[in-house]
XYZ file of C-alpha atoms in Angstrom:
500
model
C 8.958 7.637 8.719
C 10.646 9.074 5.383
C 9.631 12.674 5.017
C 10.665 14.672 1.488
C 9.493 18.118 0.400
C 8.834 18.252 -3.403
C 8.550 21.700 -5.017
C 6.839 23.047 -7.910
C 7.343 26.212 -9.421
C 5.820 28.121 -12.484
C 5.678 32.271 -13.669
C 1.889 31.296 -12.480
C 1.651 29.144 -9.422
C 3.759 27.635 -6.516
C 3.529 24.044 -5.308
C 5.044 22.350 -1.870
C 4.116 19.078 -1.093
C 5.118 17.268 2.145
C 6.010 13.569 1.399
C 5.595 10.728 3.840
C 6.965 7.710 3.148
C 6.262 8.052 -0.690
C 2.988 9.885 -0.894
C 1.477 13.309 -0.479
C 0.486 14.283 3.195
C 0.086 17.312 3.004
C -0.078 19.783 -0.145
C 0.192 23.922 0.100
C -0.550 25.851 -3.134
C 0.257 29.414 -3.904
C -1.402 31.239 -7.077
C 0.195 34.793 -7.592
C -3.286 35.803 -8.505
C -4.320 34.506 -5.320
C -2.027 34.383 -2.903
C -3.109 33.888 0.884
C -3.275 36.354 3.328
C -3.094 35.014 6.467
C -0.562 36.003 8.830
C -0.661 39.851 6.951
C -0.888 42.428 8.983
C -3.605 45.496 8.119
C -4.454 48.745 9.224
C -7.965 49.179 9.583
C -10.825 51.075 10.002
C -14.474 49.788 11.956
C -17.344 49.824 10.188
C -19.750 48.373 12.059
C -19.692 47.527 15.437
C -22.860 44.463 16.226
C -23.571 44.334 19.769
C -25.709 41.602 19.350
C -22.660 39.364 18.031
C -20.137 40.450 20.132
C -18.030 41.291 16.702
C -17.479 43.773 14.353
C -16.937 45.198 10.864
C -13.881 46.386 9.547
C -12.649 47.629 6.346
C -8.644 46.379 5.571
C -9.050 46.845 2.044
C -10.257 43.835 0.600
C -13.610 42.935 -1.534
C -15.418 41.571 2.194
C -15.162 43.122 5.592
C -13.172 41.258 7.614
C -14.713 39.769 11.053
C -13.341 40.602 14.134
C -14.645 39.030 17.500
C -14.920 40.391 20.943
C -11.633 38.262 22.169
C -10.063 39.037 19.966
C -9.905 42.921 20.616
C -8.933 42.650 24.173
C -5.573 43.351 25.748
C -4.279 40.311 27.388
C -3.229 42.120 30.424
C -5.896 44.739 30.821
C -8.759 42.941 29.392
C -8.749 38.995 29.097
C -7.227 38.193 32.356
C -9.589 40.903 33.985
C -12.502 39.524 32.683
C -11.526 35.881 33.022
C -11.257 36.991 36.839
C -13.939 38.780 37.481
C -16.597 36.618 34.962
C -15.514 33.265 35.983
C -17.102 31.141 38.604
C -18.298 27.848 40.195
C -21.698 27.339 39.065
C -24.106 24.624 40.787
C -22.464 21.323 40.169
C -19.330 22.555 40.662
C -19.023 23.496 36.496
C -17.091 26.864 36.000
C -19.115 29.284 33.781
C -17.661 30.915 30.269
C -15.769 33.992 31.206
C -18.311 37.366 31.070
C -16.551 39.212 28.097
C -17.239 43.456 27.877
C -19.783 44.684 25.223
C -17.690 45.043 22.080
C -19.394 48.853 21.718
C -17.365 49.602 25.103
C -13.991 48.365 22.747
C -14.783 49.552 19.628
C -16.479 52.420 17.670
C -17.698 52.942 14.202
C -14.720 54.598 12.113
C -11.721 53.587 14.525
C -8.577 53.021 13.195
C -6.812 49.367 14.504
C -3.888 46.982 13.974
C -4.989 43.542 13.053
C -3.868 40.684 11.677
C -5.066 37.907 9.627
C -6.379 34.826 11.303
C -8.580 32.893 8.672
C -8.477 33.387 4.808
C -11.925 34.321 3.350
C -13.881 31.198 2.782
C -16.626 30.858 0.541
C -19.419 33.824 1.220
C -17.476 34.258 4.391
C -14.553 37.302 4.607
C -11.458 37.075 6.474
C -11.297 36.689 10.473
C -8.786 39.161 12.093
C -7.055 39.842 15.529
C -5.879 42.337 17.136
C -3.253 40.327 19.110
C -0.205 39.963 16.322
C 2.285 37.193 16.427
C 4.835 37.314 13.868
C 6.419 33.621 13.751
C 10.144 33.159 13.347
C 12.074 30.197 13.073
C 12.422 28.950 16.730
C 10.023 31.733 17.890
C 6.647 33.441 18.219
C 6.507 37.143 18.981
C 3.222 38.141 20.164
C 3.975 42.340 21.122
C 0.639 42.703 22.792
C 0.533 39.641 25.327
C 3.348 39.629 28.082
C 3.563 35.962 28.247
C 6.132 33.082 27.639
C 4.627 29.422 25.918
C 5.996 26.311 25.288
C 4.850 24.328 22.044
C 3.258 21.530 23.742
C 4.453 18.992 21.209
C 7.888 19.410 23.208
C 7.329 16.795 25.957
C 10.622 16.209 28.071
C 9.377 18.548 30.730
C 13.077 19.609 32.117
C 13.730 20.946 28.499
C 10.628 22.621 28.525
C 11.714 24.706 31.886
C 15.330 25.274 30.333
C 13.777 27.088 27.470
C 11.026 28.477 29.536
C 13.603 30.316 31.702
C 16.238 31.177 28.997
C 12.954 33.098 27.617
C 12.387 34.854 30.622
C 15.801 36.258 31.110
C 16.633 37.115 27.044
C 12.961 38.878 26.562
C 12.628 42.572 26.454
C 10.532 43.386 29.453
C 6.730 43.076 28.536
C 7.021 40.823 25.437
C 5.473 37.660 24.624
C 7.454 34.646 23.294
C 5.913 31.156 22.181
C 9.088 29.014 21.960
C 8.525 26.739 19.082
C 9.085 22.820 18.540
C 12.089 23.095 17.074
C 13.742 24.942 19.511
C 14.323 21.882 21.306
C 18.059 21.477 22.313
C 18.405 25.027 20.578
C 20.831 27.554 22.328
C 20.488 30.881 24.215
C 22.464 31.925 21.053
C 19.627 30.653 18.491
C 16.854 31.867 20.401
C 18.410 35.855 20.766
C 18.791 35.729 17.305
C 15.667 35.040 16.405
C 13.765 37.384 19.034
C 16.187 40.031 17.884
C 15.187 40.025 14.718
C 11.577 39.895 15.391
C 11.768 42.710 17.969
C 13.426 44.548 14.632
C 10.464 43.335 12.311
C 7.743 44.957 14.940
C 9.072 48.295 15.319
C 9.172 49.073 11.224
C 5.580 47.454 11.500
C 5.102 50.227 13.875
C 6.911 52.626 11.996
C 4.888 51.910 8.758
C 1.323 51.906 10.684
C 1.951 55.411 12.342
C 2.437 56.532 8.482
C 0.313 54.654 6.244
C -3.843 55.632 5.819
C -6.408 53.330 6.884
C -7.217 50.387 5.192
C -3.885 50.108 3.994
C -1.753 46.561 4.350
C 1.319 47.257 6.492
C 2.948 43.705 6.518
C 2.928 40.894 4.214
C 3.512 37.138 5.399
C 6.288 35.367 3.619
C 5.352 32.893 0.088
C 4.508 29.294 0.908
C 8.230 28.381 0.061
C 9.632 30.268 2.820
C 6.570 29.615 4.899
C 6.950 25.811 5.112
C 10.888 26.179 5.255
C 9.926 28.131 8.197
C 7.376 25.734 9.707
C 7.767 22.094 8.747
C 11.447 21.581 7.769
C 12.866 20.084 10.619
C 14.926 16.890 11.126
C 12.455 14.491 10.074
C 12.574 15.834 6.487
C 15.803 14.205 4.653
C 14.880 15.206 1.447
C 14.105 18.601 -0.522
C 13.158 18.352 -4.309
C 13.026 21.915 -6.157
C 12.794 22.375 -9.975
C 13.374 25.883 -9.826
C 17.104 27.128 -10.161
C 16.203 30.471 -8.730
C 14.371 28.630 -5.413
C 16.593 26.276 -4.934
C 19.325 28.976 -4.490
C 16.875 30.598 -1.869
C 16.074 27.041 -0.130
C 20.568 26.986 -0.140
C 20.685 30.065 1.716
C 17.641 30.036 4.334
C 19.424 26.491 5.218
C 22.726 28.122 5.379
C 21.506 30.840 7.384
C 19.123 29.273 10.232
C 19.732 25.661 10.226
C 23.615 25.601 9.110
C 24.466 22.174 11.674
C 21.770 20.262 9.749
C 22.400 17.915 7.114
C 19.909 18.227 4.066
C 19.882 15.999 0.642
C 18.962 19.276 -1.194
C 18.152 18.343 -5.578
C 17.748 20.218 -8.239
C 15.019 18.835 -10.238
C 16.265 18.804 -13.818
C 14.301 15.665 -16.009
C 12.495 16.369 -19.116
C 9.325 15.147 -17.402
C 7.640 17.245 -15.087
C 8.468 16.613 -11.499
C 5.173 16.076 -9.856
C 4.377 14.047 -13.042
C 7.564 12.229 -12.754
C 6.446 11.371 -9.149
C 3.422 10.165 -9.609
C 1.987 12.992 -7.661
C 0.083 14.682 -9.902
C -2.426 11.361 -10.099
C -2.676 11.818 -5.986
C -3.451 15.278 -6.061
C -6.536 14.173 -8.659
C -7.343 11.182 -6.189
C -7.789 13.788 -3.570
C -10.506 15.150 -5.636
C -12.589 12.589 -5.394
C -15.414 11.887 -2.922
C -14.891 7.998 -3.059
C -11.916 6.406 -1.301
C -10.696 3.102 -1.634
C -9.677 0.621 1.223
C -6.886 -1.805 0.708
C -9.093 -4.422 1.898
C -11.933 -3.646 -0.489
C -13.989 -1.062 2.038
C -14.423 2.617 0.792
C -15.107 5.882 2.531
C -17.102 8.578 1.194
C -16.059 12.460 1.908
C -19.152 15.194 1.382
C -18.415 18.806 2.245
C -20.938 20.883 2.647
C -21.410 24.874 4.136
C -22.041 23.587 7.341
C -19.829 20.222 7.984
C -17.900 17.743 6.628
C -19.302 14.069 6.090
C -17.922 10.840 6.196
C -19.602 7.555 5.698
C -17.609 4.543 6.008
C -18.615 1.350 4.210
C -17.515 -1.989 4.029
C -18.010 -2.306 -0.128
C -16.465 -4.869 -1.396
C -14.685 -6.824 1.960
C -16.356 -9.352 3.233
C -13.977 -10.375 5.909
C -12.935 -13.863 6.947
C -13.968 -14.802 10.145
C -17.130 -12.849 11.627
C -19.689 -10.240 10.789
C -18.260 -8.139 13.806
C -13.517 -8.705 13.291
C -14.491 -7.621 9.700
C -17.005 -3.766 10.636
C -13.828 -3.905 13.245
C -11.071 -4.204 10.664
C -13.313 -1.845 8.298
C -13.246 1.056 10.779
C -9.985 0.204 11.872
C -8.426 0.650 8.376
C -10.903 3.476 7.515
C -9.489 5.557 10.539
C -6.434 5.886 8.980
C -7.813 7.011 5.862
C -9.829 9.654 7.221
C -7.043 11.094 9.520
C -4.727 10.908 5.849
C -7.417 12.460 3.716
C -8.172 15.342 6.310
C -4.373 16.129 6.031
C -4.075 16.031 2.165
C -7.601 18.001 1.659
C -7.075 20.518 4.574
C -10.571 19.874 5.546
C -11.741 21.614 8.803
C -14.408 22.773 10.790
C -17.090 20.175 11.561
C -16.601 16.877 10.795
C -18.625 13.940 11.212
C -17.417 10.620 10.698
C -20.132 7.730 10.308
C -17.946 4.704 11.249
C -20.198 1.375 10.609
C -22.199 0.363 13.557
C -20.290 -1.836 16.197
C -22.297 -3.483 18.718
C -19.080 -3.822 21.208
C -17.763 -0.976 23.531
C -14.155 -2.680 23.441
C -14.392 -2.157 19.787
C -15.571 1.722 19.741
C -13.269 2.399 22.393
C -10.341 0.543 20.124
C -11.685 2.747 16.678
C -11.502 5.728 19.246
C -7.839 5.344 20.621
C -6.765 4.394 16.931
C -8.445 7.867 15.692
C -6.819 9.774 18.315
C -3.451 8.221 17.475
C -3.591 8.934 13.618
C -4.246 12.467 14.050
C -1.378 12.786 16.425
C 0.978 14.014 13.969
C -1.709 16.505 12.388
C -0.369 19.968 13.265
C -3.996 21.020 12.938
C -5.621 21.205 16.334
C -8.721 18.803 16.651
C -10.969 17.614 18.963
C -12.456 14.605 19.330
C -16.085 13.477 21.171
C -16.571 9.803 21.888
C -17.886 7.193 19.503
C -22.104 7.339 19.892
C -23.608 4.448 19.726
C -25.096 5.265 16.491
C -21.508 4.649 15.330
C -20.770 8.465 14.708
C -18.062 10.596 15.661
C -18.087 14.249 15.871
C -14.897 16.254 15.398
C -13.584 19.880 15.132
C -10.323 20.491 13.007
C -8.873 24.243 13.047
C -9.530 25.580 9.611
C -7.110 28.062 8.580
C -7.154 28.359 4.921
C -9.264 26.988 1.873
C -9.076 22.975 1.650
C -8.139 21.344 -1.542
C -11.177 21.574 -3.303
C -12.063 25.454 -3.135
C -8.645 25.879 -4.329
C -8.504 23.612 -7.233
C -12.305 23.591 -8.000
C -15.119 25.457 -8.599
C -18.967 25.026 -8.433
C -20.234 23.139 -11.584
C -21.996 25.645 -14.202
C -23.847 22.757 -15.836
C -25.662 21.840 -12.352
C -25.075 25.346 -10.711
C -23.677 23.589 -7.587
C -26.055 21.323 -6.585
C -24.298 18.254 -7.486
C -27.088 16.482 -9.835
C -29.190 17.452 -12.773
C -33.014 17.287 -13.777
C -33.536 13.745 -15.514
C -34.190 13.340 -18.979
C -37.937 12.563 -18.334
C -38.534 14.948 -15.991
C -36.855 17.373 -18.225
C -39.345 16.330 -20.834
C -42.610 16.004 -18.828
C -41.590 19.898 -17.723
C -41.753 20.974 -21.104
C -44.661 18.834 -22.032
C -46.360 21.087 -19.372
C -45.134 24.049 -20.826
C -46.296 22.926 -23.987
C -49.598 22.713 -23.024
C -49.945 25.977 -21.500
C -48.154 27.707 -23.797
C -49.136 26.508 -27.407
C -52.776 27.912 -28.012
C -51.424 31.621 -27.423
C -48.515 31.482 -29.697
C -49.356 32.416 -33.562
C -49.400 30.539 -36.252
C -49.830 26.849 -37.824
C -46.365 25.803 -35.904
C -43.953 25.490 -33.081
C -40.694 25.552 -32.891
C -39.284 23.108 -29.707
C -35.874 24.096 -29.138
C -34.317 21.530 -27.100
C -30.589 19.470 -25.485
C -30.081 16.436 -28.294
C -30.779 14.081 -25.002
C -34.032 15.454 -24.826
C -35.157 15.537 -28.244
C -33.975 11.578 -28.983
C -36.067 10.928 -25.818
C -39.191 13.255 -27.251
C -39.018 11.702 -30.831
C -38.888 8.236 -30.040
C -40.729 6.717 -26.521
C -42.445 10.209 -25.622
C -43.484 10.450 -29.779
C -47.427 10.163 -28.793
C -47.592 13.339 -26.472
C -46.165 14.662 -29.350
C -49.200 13.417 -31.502
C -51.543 14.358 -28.752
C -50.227 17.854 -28.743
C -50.755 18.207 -32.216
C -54.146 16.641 -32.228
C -56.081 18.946 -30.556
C -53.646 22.282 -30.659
C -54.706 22.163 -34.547
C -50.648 23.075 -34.604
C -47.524 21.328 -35.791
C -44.845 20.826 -33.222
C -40.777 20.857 -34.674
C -38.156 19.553 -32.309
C -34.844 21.041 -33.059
C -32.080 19.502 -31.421
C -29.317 22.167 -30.023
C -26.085 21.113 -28.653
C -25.149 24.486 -27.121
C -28.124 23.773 -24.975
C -27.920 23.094 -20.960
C -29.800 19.754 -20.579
C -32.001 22.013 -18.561
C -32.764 24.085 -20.832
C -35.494 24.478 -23.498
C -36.784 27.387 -25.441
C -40.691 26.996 -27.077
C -41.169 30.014 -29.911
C -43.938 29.936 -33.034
C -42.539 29.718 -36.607
């Protein structure tokens, strides 16, 4: 598979997208105005602490209070493992019960200073979720200060490489630390790895430095732009290709290679057309494809993508494919092809949370099982962890994927003014029956030998022509003459009935 990172920059906003073979998998976007904050680290201060939600309240300076759960408070060593211990056990059946986690008022109190980090940008109504258990990612590894413990990525699979790295951990570490060794510290040397946990060990004691001076709320760290974040976290071998059409970044892009990934070989371009790169492309059109909440099949079948508060749903339909042999090879093909749309589009969009995927219903287990293997094989590659339930035999499939920032369309939209979010508007008749209503209540208390029926130019056409006799009606026995007055500033909702 061809992978390519194209990069967009402006004074205003910052655009990475990961190619694969030809077309957008995945696309990060960086506003200045609104840049992320996840992976920032904030001093804090509690302000309240909910013992009936395990959580609390705490103020790092932003417009919400940031959420910060019980787990997320307790010291790996001390607290976690204790608890895990001491709460978890074989119930009847032989099922082992959640671990019993401390009250969170026996953790925390109202007015506490703490150390946290960013785990979740705000989304929607919802303010940011915090740690207290830092990491601060490097380029082979993770330093987590607070957990003495050494991980593996588990997309590294040879498991005698695993051990080699595992051990070289163990003996480099300072004594106490926790180290997640990245993916692409496979094949890496001792020498690679003490670089990076030197420099990392460096980065956390100015963190400390900066949080024993600085008032609470007060941010103490910032995470690195979304150039040098996805440097840092998707280029690896597989990508052959880097477009930039910034001078000034690709410099930057030149050096970071230079510095951490100098055996590599890179095809590294300066963009430099008259045309616009993503235009130039053909991203741009993807990006407004990705908008849409109809999906085409190559075979004629769509899928439809509705995000709500709550979930994510996706209804898959066979539309316009008819299939060539049976009524059950072509649902099969359908949900076959479908299946790799959905695990494409939950890439590109960054959807996450709970999903719910309404393949079409298939009367065979062999062929659920086959749309289930297939679904769990195209989200393989998703660096986004998900899990998966079994097809139902309703045909549905219920998902999780880890939502870390805002998907697609909270960044690049916002809710319709015209319909105020809902999606859909009043008709044109019921618009006009609703006034007629209001008509009739209304026009014996206004003064005067006329009204004036202020009115959306849809709404008056439809008034003065088949809904002309109500009109008459009105008239009739009001003893008062009605004006329509057409107004195209007008929401199509929206009328105004006044005396003239």
């Amino acid at each position: 598979m061809t992978k390519e990172l194209v990069i967009n920059t402006t004074s205003h906003e910052t655009r990475v997208a990961l190619l694969e073979n030809g077309h957008i998998a995945e696309l990060y976007i960086e506003r200045i105005r609104e840049r992320g904050i996840v992976g920032n680290i904030y001093k804090g201060k509690v302000l309240r602490v909910l013992p009936g939600m395990q959580a609390a309240f705490v103020d790092i300076g932003l417009e919400k209070a940031a959420f910060l759960y019980v787990a997320d408070v307790l010291d790996e060593v001390q607290g976690v493992e204790r608890y895990i211990d001491e709460g978890s056990a074989l119930a009847e059946g032989g099922k082992e019960e959640a671990p019993i986690l401390p009250p969170i008022q026996d953790l925390l109190q109202e007015g506490q200073e703490v150390l946290v980090q960013v785990s979740k940008e705000p989304i929607g109504t919802k303010g940011a979720r915090i740690t207290a258990h830092i990491s601060l990612p490097g380029r082979h590894l993770v330093y987590m200060p607070t957990v003495d413990h050494v991980g593996i990525s588990r997309r590294i699979e040879n498991e005698e490489e695993k051990e080699r790295l595992r051990q070289l951990v163990e003996e480099i570490r300072p004594e106490g630390a926790g180290f997640i060794v990245r993916t692409v510290s496979e094949g890496k040397s001792e020498e690679d790895l003490r670089s990076d946990m030197e420099f990392l060990s460096g980065l956390w004691q100015d963190i400390c430095g900066l949080q024993r001076r600085n008032p609470a709320p007060s941010l103490i760290y910032s995470d690195l732009d979304v150039i040098s974040k996805v440097l840092r976290d998707i280029l690896t071998e597989d990508v052959r290709r880097i477009v930039v059409d910034s001078k000034r970044e690709y410099g930057k892009i030149v050096q970071f290679i230079e510095t951490f990934m100098p055996s590599l070989e890179y095809s590294i371009e300066l963009y430099q057309g008259q045309e616009p790169v993503y235009e130039a492309l053909g991203l741009e059109t993807e990006i407004a494809r990705a908008l849409n909440t109809r999906v085409w099949l190559k075979s004629g079948g769509y899928i439809i993508i509705e995000q709500t508060e709550a979930l994510t749903a996706i209804d898959v339909n066979t539309g316009r494919f008819v299939g060539k042999r049976n009524l059950e090879d072509t649902i099969l093909k359908t949900n076959l092809e479908a299946v790799r749309e959905v695990a494409f589009q939950l890439r590109l969009r960054n959807l996450g949370g709970l999903i719910i995927v309404d393949f079409i219903d298939m009367e065979k287990e062999t062929h659920r099982e086959k749309v289930y293997l297939a679904l769990e094989e195209a989200l393989r590659p998703d660096r986004a962890k998900t899990n998966i339930l079994k097809i139902s035999e309703l045909g549905l499939v219920e998902m999780t994927r880890k939502r870390v920032r805002e998907n697609l369309a909270r960044t690049l939209c916002e809710p319709c003014p015209y319909c105020e979010g809902k999606g859909y508007v009043k008709s044109r008749p019921t618009m006009v029956y609703e006034i007629f209503r209001q008509l009739r209540r209304d026009i014996g208390s206004l003064p005067g030998k006329q009204v004036n029926l202020l009115v959306h130019p849809d709404l008056a056409s439809l008034i003065c022509d088949e809904e002309r006799c109500e009109i008459d009606d009105l008239e009739t026995h009001s003893g008062k003459q009605i004006a329509i007055t057409a107004r195209f500033d007008y929401h199509r909702e929206q009328f105004d009935i006044v005396a003239s």
